[in-house]
Amino acid sequence: MDEGCKTTTTEVRVDSVVVRAAGRLDAKAAPRVLEHCLSARPPGGHLVLNLAYITFLSSSGVGMLLVLAERTKSEGGSLRIAAPSAAVKGPLELLNLHRFLTIDDSEADALEALGG
């Protein structure tokens, strides 16, 4: 059974947005999650992506996170990954991507770092 990946925009501020994702972040879901995140983010704004409920992260999901980080940065914003599940944290650390991606322990920490 394919549980897919569901995304919801939970908090919108003037210069930032919080998106929560749940389920499998794989080749099938990555393009949809990317599109949701890019369209939800205010122009030039920041994105907090809560990955607490991701159960699986494929190489396509990792690639999507890197594309999302680069796109937000090139457009004057930033990406903060909040509360990554073990399924996310393990691969990001294994690939040393925690050095390139901003990862916060919680959604509240990410929002506080953005000044809110």
mmCIF file of C-alpha atoms in Angstrom:
data_model
loop_
_atom_site.group_PDB
_atom_site.id
_atom_site.type_symbol
_atom_site.label_atom_id
_atom_site.label_comp_id
_atom_site.label_asym_id
_atom_site.label_seq_id
_atom_site.Cartn_x
_atom_site.Cartn_y
_atom_site.Cartn_z
ATOM 1 C CA MET A 1 0.000 0.000 0.000
ATOM 2 C CA ASP A 2 1.372 3.403 -1.003
ATOM 3 C CA GLU A 3 0.888 5.852 1.818
ATOM 4 C CA GLY A 4 2.357 8.691 -0.253
ATOM 5 C CA CYS A 5 3.346 12.001 1.235
ATOM 6 C CA LYS A 6 0.857 14.576 2.388
ATOM 7 C CA THR A 7 1.741 18.240 2.853
ATOM 8 C CA THR A 8 -0.151 20.954 4.659
ATOM 9 C CA THR A 9 0.578 24.628 5.068
ATOM 10 C CA THR A 10 0.021 25.311 8.737
ATOM 11 C CA GLU A 11 1.220 28.827 9.405
ATOM 12 C CA VAL A 12 1.650 31.767 7.082
ATOM 13 C CA ARG A 13 3.418 34.924 8.159
ATOM 14 C CA VAL A 14 4.411 38.023 6.241
ATOM 15 C CA ASP A 15 7.870 36.683 5.379
ATOM 16 C CA SER A 16 7.663 32.974 6.169
ATOM 17 C CA VAL A 17 5.523 29.862 5.974
ATOM 18 C CA VAL A 18 5.431 26.511 7.771
ATOM 19 C CA VAL A 19 4.756 23.385 5.730
ATOM 20 C CA ARG A 20 4.343 19.993 7.382
ATOM 21 C CA ALA A 21 4.971 16.794 5.452
ATOM 22 C CA ALA A 22 3.997 13.260 6.447
ATOM 23 C CA GLY A 23 4.512 9.846 4.887
ATOM 24 C CA ARG A 24 7.024 8.687 2.285
ATOM 25 C CA LEU A 25 9.199 11.306 0.614
ATOM 26 C CA ASP A 26 10.190 9.326 -2.463
ATOM 27 C CA ALA A 27 10.460 9.764 -6.243
ATOM 28 C CA LYS A 28 6.681 9.863 -6.626
ATOM 29 C CA ALA A 29 6.103 12.423 -3.867
ATOM 30 C CA ALA A 30 9.175 14.667 -4.215
ATOM 31 C CA PRO A 31 7.922 16.755 -7.182
ATOM 32 C CA ARG A 32 4.554 17.373 -5.471
ATOM 33 C CA VAL A 33 6.197 18.357 -2.184
ATOM 34 C CA LEU A 34 8.605 20.668 -4.005
ATOM 35 C CA GLU A 35 5.753 22.368 -5.859
ATOM 36 C CA HIS A 36 3.686 22.754 -2.683
ATOM 37 C CA CYS A 37 6.611 24.288 -0.795
ATOM 38 C CA LEU A 38 7.572 26.695 -3.571
ATOM 39 C CA SER A 39 4.008 27.871 -4.121
ATOM 40 C CA ALA A 40 3.294 28.257 -0.388
ATOM 41 C CA ARG A 41 6.392 30.361 0.332
ATOM 42 C CA PRO A 42 5.961 34.127 0.092
ATOM 43 C CA PRO A 43 8.177 35.732 -2.602
ATOM 44 C CA GLY A 44 11.642 36.154 -1.108
ATOM 45 C CA GLY A 45 10.403 34.599 2.128
ATOM 46 C CA HIS A 46 11.498 31.789 4.372
ATOM 47 C CA LEU A 47 10.236 28.225 4.519
ATOM 48 C CA VAL A 48 10.097 26.023 7.595
ATOM 49 C CA LEU A 49 9.598 22.429 6.466
ATOM 50 C CA ASN A 50 8.515 20.174 9.322
ATOM 51 C CA LEU A 51 9.593 16.595 8.573
ATOM 52 C CA ALA A 52 8.665 15.018 11.916
ATOM 53 C CA TYR A 53 6.231 12.596 10.301
ATOM 54 C CA ILE A 54 8.277 11.452 7.310
ATOM 55 C CA THR A 55 8.555 7.654 7.441
ATOM 56 C CA PHE A 56 10.926 7.165 4.494
ATOM 57 C CA LEU A 57 13.365 9.437 2.645
ATOM 58 C CA SER A 58 14.648 8.275 -0.752
ATOM 59 C CA SER A 59 17.499 9.717 -2.791
ATOM 60 C CA SER A 60 14.860 11.642 -4.755
ATOM 61 C CA GLY A 61 13.618 13.131 -1.486
ATOM 62 C CA VAL A 62 17.159 14.157 -0.565
ATOM 63 C CA GLY A 63 17.577 15.737 -3.986
ATOM 64 C CA MET A 64 14.306 17.598 -3.576
ATOM 65 C CA LEU A 65 15.520 19.063 -0.256
ATOM 66 C CA LEU A 66 18.717 20.287 -1.910
ATOM 67 C CA VAL A 67 16.804 21.834 -4.825
ATOM 68 C CA LEU A 68 14.402 23.482 -2.386
ATOM 69 C CA ALA A 69 17.273 24.906 -0.321
ATOM 70 C CA GLU A 70 18.993 26.274 -3.427
ATOM 71 C CA ARG A 71 15.805 27.760 -4.892
ATOM 72 C CA THR A 72 14.800 29.513 -1.668
ATOM 73 C CA LYS A 73 18.326 30.868 -1.210
ATOM 74 C CA SER A 74 18.585 32.112 -4.807
ATOM 75 C CA GLU A 75 15.271 33.933 -4.370
ATOM 76 C CA GLY A 76 16.375 35.721 -1.181
ATOM 77 C CA GLY A 77 14.823 33.378 1.375
ATOM 78 C CA SER A 78 15.911 30.352 3.332
ATOM 79 C CA LEU A 79 14.898 26.792 4.119
ATOM 80 C CA ARG A 80 14.860 25.479 7.659
ATOM 81 C CA ILE A 81 14.146 21.799 8.197
ATOM 82 C CA ALA A 82 12.302 21.334 11.475
ATOM 83 C CA ALA A 83 11.995 18.282 13.719
ATOM 84 C CA PRO A 84 13.342 15.725 11.251
ATOM 85 C CA SER A 85 12.273 12.160 11.964
ATOM 86 C CA ALA A 86 14.896 9.425 12.308
ATOM 87 C CA ALA A 87 14.067 8.430 8.714
ATOM 88 C CA VAL A 88 15.216 11.905 7.610
ATOM 89 C CA LYS A 89 17.974 12.673 10.087
ATOM 90 C CA GLY A 90 19.894 9.442 9.475
ATOM 91 C CA PRO A 91 20.365 9.847 5.712
ATOM 92 C CA LEU A 92 21.112 13.580 5.983
ATOM 93 C CA GLU A 93 23.832 12.919 8.557
ATOM 94 C CA LEU A 94 25.197 9.924 6.652
ATOM 95 C CA LEU A 95 25.577 12.102 3.555
ATOM 96 C CA ASN A 96 26.960 15.015 5.634
ATOM 97 C CA LEU A 97 24.119 17.194 4.364
ATOM 98 C CA HIS A 98 23.459 18.495 7.860
ATOM 99 C CA ARG A 99 26.459 20.736 7.106
ATOM 100 C CA PHE A 100 24.653 22.346 4.158
ATOM 101 C CA LEU A 101 21.029 22.307 5.294
ATOM 102 C CA THR A 102 19.756 24.250 8.290
ATOM 103 C CA ILE A 103 18.161 21.736 10.644
ATOM 104 C CA ASP A 104 16.301 22.688 13.817
ATOM 105 C CA ASP A 105 15.156 20.343 16.575
ATOM 106 C CA SER A 106 11.624 21.726 16.514
ATOM 107 C CA GLU A 107 9.282 23.922 14.544
ATOM 108 C CA ALA A 108 9.348 26.441 17.391
ATOM 109 C CA ASP A 109 13.159 26.608 17.242
ATOM 110 C CA ALA A 110 13.039 27.227 13.491
ATOM 111 C CA LEU A 111 10.487 30.013 13.841
ATOM 112 C CA GLU A 112 12.422 31.585 16.697
ATOM 113 C CA ALA A 113 15.589 31.573 14.577
ATOM 114 C CA LEU A 114 13.665 33.484 11.907
ATOM 115 C CA GLY A 115 12.770 36.119 14.456
ATOM 116 C CA GLY A 116 9.311 34.970 15.341
#
